[in-house]
């Protein structure tokens, strides 16, 4: 079984993924794949350079902040970047899913899962990591130095929280209590393991 993991920016998807990983669940994180591609994949970097020019590079290294600011302000440029990255990310996801694992299910973490038909076709269940607005602001301030206006602008471009809550098969609430978070992950791990065993 393949489970899709998603949530708003700053909701704690990575922390949830780490708890699942403690159960030996294979975690395929599309954000990490994107970071690796834009860090060291020559073909990807060449395509970005051809599309966006020298202004988003410091020598041979991608200037992530410059690129982020550029595409955030222009939807056409954002789509241009997505056309470069998304096929390469998806290809690596498929390769990872084909690798053997001892666990009965695998997790694919996709930030905009409910806006990604390819991934929705791929997964059999979905988890939405929910968190209250104040927690989002606090985490993003600490992690990325983002102010309220920046966070609001990013959230406005994501699938609405209420929509994701309605679409998700399962919801994990992350409001800062790691013990509670671990217990919720433990419960879902048992549920998914039993579901797979019952299908055999």
PDB file of N, CA, C and O in Angstrom, residues 56-122:
ATOM      1  N   UNK A  56      19.933  33.577 -11.187  1.00  0.00           N
ATOM      2  CA  UNK A  56      19.543  32.677 -10.097  1.00  0.00           C
ATOM      3  C   UNK A  56      20.685  31.728  -9.729  1.00  0.00           C
ATOM      4  O   UNK A  56      20.465  30.710  -9.073  1.00  0.00           O
ATOM      5  N   UNK A  57      21.893  32.085 -10.149  1.00  0.00           N
ATOM      6  CA  UNK A  57      23.064  31.267  -9.825  1.00  0.00           C
ATOM      7  C   UNK A  57      24.164  32.117  -9.206  1.00  0.00           C
ATOM      8  O   UNK A  57      24.342  33.285  -9.556  1.00  0.00           O
ATOM      9  N   UNK A  58      24.880  31.511  -8.262  1.00  0.00           N
ATOM     10  CA  UNK A  58      26.121  32.075  -7.742  1.00  0.00           C
ATOM     11  C   UNK A  58      27.235  31.172  -8.251  1.00  0.00           C
ATOM     12  O   UNK A  58      27.530  30.126  -7.661  1.00  0.00           O
ATOM     13  N   UNK A  59      27.814  31.547  -9.373  1.00  0.00           N
ATOM     14  CA  UNK A  59      28.775  30.662 -10.028  1.00  0.00           C
ATOM     15  C   UNK A  59      28.040  29.455 -10.579  1.00  0.00           C
ATOM     16  O   UNK A  59      27.096  29.589 -11.357  1.00  0.00           O
ATOM     17  N   UNK A  60      28.448  28.254 -10.130  1.00  0.00           N
ATOM     18  CA  UNK A  60      27.783  27.024 -10.567  1.00  0.00           C
ATOM     19  C   UNK A  60      26.689  26.567  -9.611  1.00  0.00           C
ATOM     20  O   UNK A  60      26.034  25.552  -9.849  1.00  0.00           O
ATOM     21  N   UNK A  61      26.509  27.309  -8.527  1.00  0.00           N
ATOM     22  CA  UNK A  61      25.552  26.901  -7.495  1.00  0.00           C
ATOM     23  C   UNK A  61      24.251  27.685  -7.618  1.00  0.00           C
ATOM     24  O   UNK A  61      24.258  28.902  -7.806  1.00  0.00           O
ATOM     25  N   UNK A  62      23.138  26.965  -7.504  1.00  0.00           N
ATOM     26  CA  UNK A  62      21.825  27.601  -7.590  1.00  0.00           C
ATOM     27  C   UNK A  62      21.588  28.490  -6.375  1.00  0.00           C
ATOM     28  O   UNK A  62      21.801  28.079  -5.235  1.00  0.00           O
ATOM     29  N   UNK A  63      21.151  29.714  -6.627  1.00  0.00           N
ATOM     30  CA  UNK A  63      20.753  30.626  -5.554  1.00  0.00           C
ATOM     31  C   UNK A  63      19.261  30.397  -5.309  1.00  0.00           C
ATOM     32  O   UNK A  63      18.405  30.942  -6.004  1.00  0.00           O
ATOM     33  N   UNK A  64      18.958  29.572  -4.322  1.00  0.00           N
ATOM     34  CA  UNK A  64      17.570  29.159  -4.089  1.00  0.00           C
ATOM     35  C   UNK A  64      16.664  30.335  -3.734  1.00  0.00           C
ATOM     36  O   UNK A  64      15.515  30.399  -4.164  1.00  0.00           O
ATOM     37  N   UNK A  65      17.198  31.249  -2.940  1.00  0.00           N
ATOM     38  CA  UNK A  65      16.387  32.390  -2.525  1.00  0.00           C
ATOM     39  C   UNK A  65      16.021  33.267  -3.720  1.00  0.00           C
ATOM     40  O   UNK A  65      14.876  33.709  -3.849  1.00  0.00           O
ATOM     41  N   UNK A  66      16.975  33.496  -4.611  1.00  0.00           N
ATOM     42  CA  UNK A  66      16.712  34.312  -5.797  1.00  0.00           C
ATOM     43  C   UNK A  66      15.675  33.643  -6.691  1.00  0.00           C
ATOM     44  O   UNK A  66      14.759  34.302  -7.208  1.00  0.00           O
ATOM     45  N   UNK A  67      15.806  32.330  -6.868  1.00  0.00           N
ATOM     46  CA  UNK A  67      14.850  31.599  -7.700  1.00  0.00           C
ATOM     47  C   UNK A  67      13.469  31.594  -7.053  1.00  0.00           C
ATOM     48  O   UNK A  67      12.450  31.792  -7.727  1.00  0.00           O
ATOM     49  N   UNK A  68      13.436  31.395  -5.728  1.00  0.00           N
ATOM     50  CA  UNK A  68      12.163  31.364  -5.004  1.00  0.00           C
ATOM     51  C   UNK A  68      11.426  32.696  -5.144  1.00  0.00           C
ATOM     52  O   UNK A  68      10.219  32.731  -5.398  1.00  0.00           O
ATOM     53  N   UNK A  69      12.151  33.788  -4.981  1.00  0.00           N
ATOM     54  CA  UNK A  69      11.530  35.111  -5.100  1.00  0.00           C
ATOM     55  C   UNK A  69      11.013  35.357  -6.508  1.00  0.00           C
ATOM     56  O   UNK A  69       9.938  35.932  -6.704  1.00  0.00           O
ATOM     57  N   UNK A  70      11.760  34.878  -7.478  1.00  0.00           N
ATOM     58  CA  UNK A  70      11.392  35.077  -8.879  1.00  0.00           C
ATOM     59  C   UNK A  70      10.093  34.352  -9.218  1.00  0.00           C
ATOM     60  O   UNK A  70       9.159  34.945  -9.774  1.00  0.00           O
ATOM     61  N   UNK A  71      10.010  33.079  -8.866  1.00  0.00           N
ATOM     62  CA  UNK A  71       8.837  32.287  -9.253  1.00  0.00           C
ATOM     63  C   UNK A  71       7.629  32.595  -8.377  1.00  0.00           C
ATOM     64  O   UNK A  71       6.485  32.408  -8.809  1.00  0.00           O
ATOM     65  N   UNK A  72       7.880  33.073  -7.160  1.00  0.00           N
ATOM     66  CA  UNK A  72       6.760  33.391  -6.276  1.00  0.00           C
ATOM     67  C   UNK A  72       5.980  34.598  -6.785  1.00  0.00           C
ATOM     68  O   UNK A  72       4.778  34.716  -6.564  1.00  0.00           O
ATOM     69  N   UNK A  73       6.666  35.475  -7.493  1.00  0.00           N
ATOM     70  CA  UNK A  73       6.040  36.702  -7.979  1.00  0.00           C
ATOM     71  C   UNK A  73       5.392  36.541  -9.348  1.00  0.00           C
ATOM     72  O   UNK A  73       4.672  37.427  -9.797  1.00  0.00           O
ATOM     73  N   UNK A  74       5.647  35.417 -10.010  1.00  0.00           N
ATOM     74  CA  UNK A  74       5.183  35.264 -11.393  1.00  0.00           C
ATOM     75  C   UNK A  74       4.726  33.823 -11.631  1.00  0.00           C
ATOM     76  O   UNK A  74       5.541  32.902 -11.642  1.00  0.00           O
ATOM     77  N   UNK A  75       3.431  33.637 -11.838  1.00  0.00           N
ATOM     78  CA  UNK A  75       2.886  32.288 -12.014  1.00  0.00           C
ATOM     79  C   UNK A  75       3.440  31.606 -13.264  1.00  0.00           C
ATOM     80  O   UNK A  75       3.623  30.384 -13.283  1.00  0.00           O
ATOM     81  N   UNK A  76       3.705  32.372 -14.311  1.00  0.00           N
ATOM     82  CA  UNK A  76       4.247  31.778 -15.538  1.00  0.00           C
ATOM     83  C   UNK A  76       5.639  31.204 -15.291  1.00  0.00           C
ATOM     84  O   UNK A  76       5.972  30.124 -15.783  1.00  0.00           O
ATOM     85  N   UNK A  77       6.441  31.931 -14.514  1.00  0.00           N
ATOM     86  CA  UNK A  77       7.778  31.438 -14.186  1.00  0.00           C
ATOM     87  C   UNK A  77       7.704  30.239 -13.247  1.00  0.00           C
ATOM     88  O   UNK A  77       8.504  29.306 -13.352  1.00  0.00           O
ATOM     89  N   UNK A  78       6.733  30.264 -12.335  1.00  0.00           N
ATOM     90  CA  UNK A  78       6.552  29.120 -11.430  1.00  0.00           C
ATOM     91  C   UNK A  78       6.205  27.862 -12.224  1.00  0.00           C
ATOM     92  O   UNK A  78       6.750  26.784 -11.974  1.00  0.00           O
ATOM     93  N   UNK A  79       5.311  28.007 -13.195  1.00  0.00           N
ATOM     94  CA  UNK A  79       4.932  26.863 -14.025  1.00  0.00           C
ATOM     95  C   UNK A  79       6.111  26.371 -14.861  1.00  0.00           C
ATOM     96  O   UNK A  79       6.272  25.169 -15.083  1.00  0.00           O
ATOM     97  N   UNK A  80       6.946  27.308 -15.302  1.00  0.00           N
ATOM     98  CA  UNK A  80       8.134  26.935 -16.071  1.00  0.00           C
ATOM     99  C   UNK A  80       9.076  26.089 -15.220  1.00  0.00           C
ATOM    100  O   UNK A  80       9.611  25.076 -15.678  1.00  0.00           O
ATOM    101  N   UNK A  81       9.250  26.489 -13.954  1.00  0.00           N
ATOM    102  CA  UNK A  81      10.105  25.720 -13.045  1.00  0.00           C
ATOM    103  C   UNK A  81       9.492  24.353 -12.753  1.00  0.00           C
ATOM    104  O   UNK A  81      10.202  23.339 -12.723  1.00  0.00           O
ATOM    105  N   UNK A  82       8.182  24.320 -12.555  1.00  0.00           N
ATOM    106  CA  UNK A  82       7.510  23.052 -12.268  1.00  0.00           C
ATOM    107  C   UNK A  82       7.646  22.075 -13.435  1.00  0.00           C
ATOM    108  O   UNK A  82       7.787  20.865 -13.223  1.00  0.00           O
ATOM    109  N   UNK A  83       7.624  22.587 -14.666  1.00  0.00           N
ATOM    110  CA  UNK A  83       7.774  21.717 -15.834  1.00  0.00           C
ATOM    111  C   UNK A  83       9.163  21.092 -15.892  1.00  0.00           C
ATOM    112  O   UNK A  83       9.349  20.016 -16.466  1.00  0.00           O
ATOM    113  N   UNK A  84      10.129  21.775 -15.301  1.00  0.00           N
ATOM    114  CA  UNK A  84      11.487  21.223 -15.241  1.00  0.00           C
ATOM    115  C   UNK A  84      11.598  20.191 -14.120  1.00  0.00           C
ATOM    116  O   UNK A  84      12.116  19.090 -14.315  1.00  0.00           O
ATOM    117  N   UNK A  85      11.089  20.548 -12.941  1.00  0.00           N
ATOM    118  CA  UNK A  85      11.312  19.725 -11.753  1.00  0.00           C
ATOM    119  C   UNK A  85      10.348  18.549 -11.607  1.00  0.00           C
ATOM    120  O   UNK A  85      10.761  17.440 -11.252  1.00  0.00           O
ATOM    121  N   UNK A  86       9.069  18.782 -11.848  1.00  0.00           N
ATOM    122  CA  UNK A  86       8.071  17.768 -11.508  1.00  0.00           C
ATOM    123  C   UNK A  86       8.260  16.423 -12.207  1.00  0.00           C
ATOM    124  O   UNK A  86       8.156  15.370 -11.549  1.00  0.00           O
ATOM    125  N   UNK A  87       8.540  16.391 -13.521  1.00  0.00           N
ATOM    126  CA  UNK A  87       8.764  15.073 -14.147  1.00  0.00           C
ATOM    127  C   UNK A  87       9.963  14.332 -13.562  1.00  0.00           C
ATOM    128  O   UNK A  87       9.913  13.110 -13.379  1.00  0.00           O
ATOM    129  N   UNK A  88      11.035  15.068 -13.271  1.00  0.00           N
ATOM    130  CA  UNK A  88      12.241  14.440 -12.709  1.00  0.00           C
ATOM    131  C   UNK A  88      11.973  13.916 -11.298  1.00  0.00           C
ATOM    132  O   UNK A  88      12.447  12.836 -10.920  1.00  0.00           O
ATOM    133  N   UNK A  89      11.208  14.675 -10.514  1.00  0.00           N
ATOM    134  CA  UNK A  89      10.861  14.239  -9.158  1.00  0.00           C
ATOM    135  C   UNK A  89      10.004  12.979  -9.222  1.00  0.00           C
ATOM    136  O   UNK A  89      10.258  11.996  -8.519  1.00  0.00           O
ATOM    137  N   UNK A  90       8.996  12.996 -10.079  1.00  0.00           N
ATOM    138  CA  UNK A  90       8.080  11.854 -10.190  1.00  0.00           C
ATOM    139  C   UNK A  90       8.824  10.591 -10.625  1.00  0.00           C
ATOM    140  O   UNK A  90       8.575   9.497 -10.106  1.00  0.00           O
ATOM    141  N   UNK A  91       9.753  10.751 -11.545  1.00  0.00           N
ATOM    142  CA  UNK A  91      10.549   9.609 -12.017  1.00  0.00           C
ATOM    143  C   UNK A  91      11.323   8.978 -10.862  1.00  0.00           C
ATOM    144  O   UNK A  91      11.373   7.748 -10.729  1.00  0.00           O
ATOM    145  N   UNK A  92      11.900   9.816 -10.006  1.00  0.00           N
ATOM    146  CA  UNK A  92      12.650   9.285  -8.864  1.00  0.00           C
ATOM    147  C   UNK A  92      11.721   8.639  -7.834  1.00  0.00           C
ATOM    148  O   UNK A  92      12.083   7.649  -7.198  1.00  0.00           O
ATOM    149  N   UNK A  93      10.529   9.208  -7.660  1.00  0.00           N
ATOM    150  CA  UNK A  93       9.549   8.610  -6.742  1.00  0.00           C
ATOM    151  C   UNK A  93       9.213   7.188  -7.184  1.00  0.00           C
ATOM    152  O   UNK A  93       9.199   6.251  -6.372  1.00  0.00           O
ATOM    153  N   UNK A  94       8.964   7.016  -8.469  1.00  0.00           N
ATOM    154  CA  UNK A  94       8.625   5.691  -9.003  1.00  0.00           C
ATOM    155  C   UNK A  94       9.786   4.720  -8.800  1.00  0.00           C
ATOM    156  O   UNK A  94       9.585   3.561  -8.412  1.00  0.00           O
ATOM    157  N   UNK A  95      11.003   5.187  -9.031  1.00  0.00           N
ATOM    158  CA  UNK A  95      12.180   4.336  -8.819  1.00  0.00           C
ATOM    159  C   UNK A  95      12.282   3.906  -7.357  1.00  0.00           C
ATOM    160  O   UNK A  95      12.576   2.740  -7.060  1.00  0.00           O
ATOM    161  N   UNK A  96      12.038   4.833  -6.443  1.00  0.00           N
ATOM    162  CA  UNK A  96      12.107   4.517  -5.011  1.00  0.00           C
ATOM    163  C   UNK A  96      11.027   3.513  -4.612  1.00  0.00           C
ATOM    164  O   UNK A  96      11.275   2.597  -3.815  1.00  0.00           O
ATOM    165  N   UNK A  97       9.838   3.669  -5.163  1.00  0.00           N
ATOM    166  CA  UNK A  97       8.731   2.773  -4.822  1.00  0.00           C
ATOM    167  C   UNK A  97       8.992   1.338  -5.269  1.00  0.00           C
ATOM    168  O   UNK A  97       8.428   0.395  -4.705  1.00  0.00           O
ATOM    169  N   UNK A  98       9.838   1.180  -6.259  1.00  0.00           N
ATOM    170  CA  UNK A  98      10.140  -0.156  -6.769  1.00  0.00           C
ATOM    171  C   UNK A  98      11.182  -0.885  -5.921  1.00  0.00           C
ATOM    172  O   UNK A  98      11.404  -2.081  -6.099  1.00  0.00           O
ATOM    173  N   UNK A  99      11.793  -0.154  -4.983  1.00  0.00           N
ATOM    174  CA  UNK A  99      12.791  -0.785  -4.124  1.00  0.00           C
ATOM    175  C   UNK A  99      12.101  -1.640  -3.062  1.00  0.00           C
ATOM    176  O   UNK A  99      11.054  -1.273  -2.539  1.00  0.00           O
ATOM    177  N   UNK A 100      12.680  -2.801  -2.739  1.00  0.00           N
ATOM    178  CA  UNK A 100      12.064  -3.684  -1.732  1.00  0.00           C
ATOM    179  C   UNK A 100      12.147  -3.088  -0.333  1.00  0.00           C
ATOM    180  O   UNK A 100      13.059  -2.326  -0.017  1.00  0.00           O
ATOM    181  N   UNK A 101      11.177  -3.419   0.491  1.00  0.00           N
ATOM    182  CA  UNK A 101      11.158  -2.951   1.874  1.00  0.00           C
ATOM    183  C   UNK A 101      10.487  -3.998   2.748  1.00  0.00           C
ATOM    184  O   UNK A 101       9.642  -4.767   2.269  1.00  0.00           O
ATOM    185  N   UNK A 102      10.854  -4.022   4.021  1.00  0.00           N
ATOM    186  CA  UNK A 102      10.277  -5.008   4.939  1.00  0.00           C
ATOM    187  C   UNK A 102       8.895  -4.587   5.432  1.00  0.00           C
ATOM    188  O   UNK A 102       8.121  -5.414   5.916  1.00  0.00           O
ATOM    189  N   UNK A 103       8.582  -3.302   5.318  1.00  0.00           N
ATOM    190  CA  UNK A 103       7.296  -2.805   5.813  1.00  0.00           C
ATOM    191  C   UNK A 103       6.190  -3.071   4.795  1.00  0.00           C
ATOM    192  O   UNK A 103       6.443  -3.165   3.589  1.00  0.00           O
ATOM    193  N   UNK A 104       4.967  -3.181   5.285  1.00  0.00           N
ATOM    194  CA  UNK A 104       3.849  -3.531   4.407  1.00  0.00           C
ATOM    195  C   UNK A 104       3.308  -2.341   3.620  1.00  0.00           C
ATOM    196  O   UNK A 104       2.483  -2.514   2.738  1.00  0.00           O
ATOM    197  N   UNK A 105       3.752  -1.126   3.953  1.00  0.00           N
ATOM    198  CA  UNK A 105       3.293   0.044   3.203  1.00  0.00           C
ATOM    199  C   UNK A 105       4.429   1.056   3.085  1.00  0.00           C
ATOM    200  O   UNK A 105       5.433   0.975   3.797  1.00  0.00           O
ATOM    201  N   UNK A 106       4.273   1.999   2.162  1.00  0.00           N
ATOM    202  CA  UNK A 106       5.269   3.040   1.933  1.00  0.00           C
ATOM    203  C   UNK A 106       4.568   4.396   1.957  1.00  0.00           C
ATOM    204  O   UNK A 106       3.375   4.488   1.650  1.00  0.00           O
ATOM    205  N   UNK A 107       5.318   5.431   2.306  1.00  0.00           N
ATOM    206  CA  UNK A 107       4.747   6.775   2.376  1.00  0.00           C
ATOM    207  C   UNK A 107       5.445   7.692   1.377  1.00  0.00           C
ATOM    208  O   UNK A 107       6.676   7.724   1.303  1.00  0.00           O
ATOM    209  N   UNK A 108       4.630   8.425   0.614  1.00  0.00           N
ATOM    210  CA  UNK A 108       5.144   9.451  -0.287  1.00  0.00           C
ATOM    211  C   UNK A 108       4.670  10.805   0.233  1.00  0.00           C
ATOM    212  O   UNK A 108       3.463  11.050   0.327  1.00  0.00           O
ATOM    213  N   UNK A 109       5.622  11.660   0.607  1.00  0.00           N
ATOM    214  CA  UNK A 109       5.290  12.986   1.131  1.00  0.00           C
ATOM    215  C   UNK A 109       5.266  13.994  -0.015  1.00  0.00           C
ATOM    216  O   UNK A 109       6.276  14.196  -0.693  1.00  0.00           O
ATOM    217  N   UNK A 110       4.094  14.607  -0.221  1.00  0.00           N
ATOM    218  CA  UNK A 110       3.901  15.552  -1.327  1.00  0.00           C
ATOM    219  C   UNK A 110       3.207  16.799  -0.780  1.00  0.00           C
ATOM    220  O   UNK A 110       2.048  16.722  -0.359  1.00  0.00           O
ATOM    221  N   UNK A 111       3.871  17.958  -0.774  1.00  0.00           N
ATOM    222  CA  UNK A 111       3.275  19.165  -0.190  1.00  0.00           C
ATOM    223  C   UNK A 111       1.911  19.540  -0.779  1.00  0.00           C
ATOM    224  O   UNK A 111       1.002  19.905  -0.047  1.00  0.00           O
ATOM    225  N   UNK A 112       1.771  19.459  -2.102  1.00  0.00           N
ATOM    226  CA  UNK A 112       0.509  19.835  -2.746  1.00  0.00           C
ATOM    227  C   UNK A 112      -0.190  18.595  -3.306  1.00  0.00           C
ATOM    228  O   UNK A 112      -0.627  18.567  -4.459  1.00  0.00           O
ATOM    229  N   UNK A 113      -0.312  17.586  -2.472  1.00  0.00           N
ATOM    230  CA  UNK A 113      -0.855  16.299  -2.903  1.00  0.00           C
ATOM    231  C   UNK A 113      -2.223  16.432  -3.566  1.00  0.00           C
ATOM    232  O   UNK A 113      -2.486  15.840  -4.611  1.00  0.00           O
ATOM    233  N   UNK A 114      -3.118  17.219  -2.960  1.00  0.00           N
ATOM    234  CA  UNK A 114      -4.489  17.300  -3.464  1.00  0.00           C
ATOM    235  C   UNK A 114      -4.620  18.194  -4.699  1.00  0.00           C
ATOM    236  O   UNK A 114      -5.722  18.413  -5.191  1.00  0.00           O
ATOM    237  N   UNK A 115      -3.478  18.665  -5.183  1.00  0.00           N
ATOM    238  CA  UNK A 115      -3.456  19.401  -6.442  1.00  0.00           C
ATOM    239  C   UNK A 115      -2.570  18.660  -7.451  1.00  0.00           C
ATOM    240  O   UNK A 115      -2.150  19.236  -8.455  1.00  0.00           O
ATOM    241  N   UNK A 116      -2.311  17.390  -7.164  1.00  0.00           N
ATOM    242  CA  UNK A 116      -1.374  16.612  -7.982  1.00  0.00           C
ATOM    243  C   UNK A 116      -2.026  15.301  -8.418  1.00  0.00           C
ATOM    244  O   UNK A 116      -1.881  14.273  -7.745  1.00  0.00           O
ATOM    245  N   UNK A 117      -2.750  15.311  -9.543  1.00  0.00           N
ATOM    246  CA  UNK A 117      -3.476  14.112  -9.993  1.00  0.00           C
ATOM    247  C   UNK A 117      -2.608  12.864 -10.115  1.00  0.00           C
ATOM    248  O   UNK A 117      -3.050  11.765  -9.771  1.00  0.00           O
ATOM    249  N   UNK A 118      -1.369  13.024 -10.591  1.00  0.00           N
ATOM    250  CA  UNK A 118      -0.486  11.863 -10.752  1.00  0.00           C
ATOM    251  C   UNK A 118      -0.262  11.144  -9.430  1.00  0.00           C
ATOM    252  O   UNK A 118      -0.297   9.917  -9.350  1.00  0.00           O
ATOM    253  N   UNK A 119      -0.021  11.928  -8.386  1.00  0.00           N
ATOM    254  CA  UNK A 119       0.250  11.330  -7.078  1.00  0.00           C
ATOM    255  C   UNK A 119      -1.028  10.785  -6.443  1.00  0.00           C
ATOM    256  O   UNK A 119      -0.994   9.769  -5.753  1.00  0.00           O
ATOM    257  N   UNK A 120      -2.145  11.447  -6.682  1.00  0.00           N
ATOM    258  CA  UNK A 120      -3.413  10.947  -6.144  1.00  0.00           C
ATOM    259  C   UNK A 120      -3.775   9.600  -6.766  1.00  0.00           C
ATOM    260  O   UNK A 120      -4.375   8.746  -6.113  1.00  0.00           O
ATOM    261  N   UNK A 121      -3.402   9.405  -8.028  1.00  0.00           N
ATOM    262  CA  UNK A 121      -3.629   8.112  -8.674  1.00  0.00           C
ATOM    263  C   UNK A 121      -2.688   7.045  -8.113  1.00  0.00           C
ATOM    264  O   UNK A 121      -3.017   5.860  -8.088  1.00  0.00           O
ATOM    265  N   UNK A 122      -1.542   7.492  -7.634  1.00  0.00           N
ATOM    266  CA  UNK A 122      -0.507   6.576  -7.152  1.00  0.00           C
ATOM    267  C   UNK A 122      -0.816   6.039  -5.756  1.00  0.00           C
ATOM    268  O   UNK A 122      -0.544   4.880  -5.450  1.00  0.00           O
TER     269      UNK A 122
END
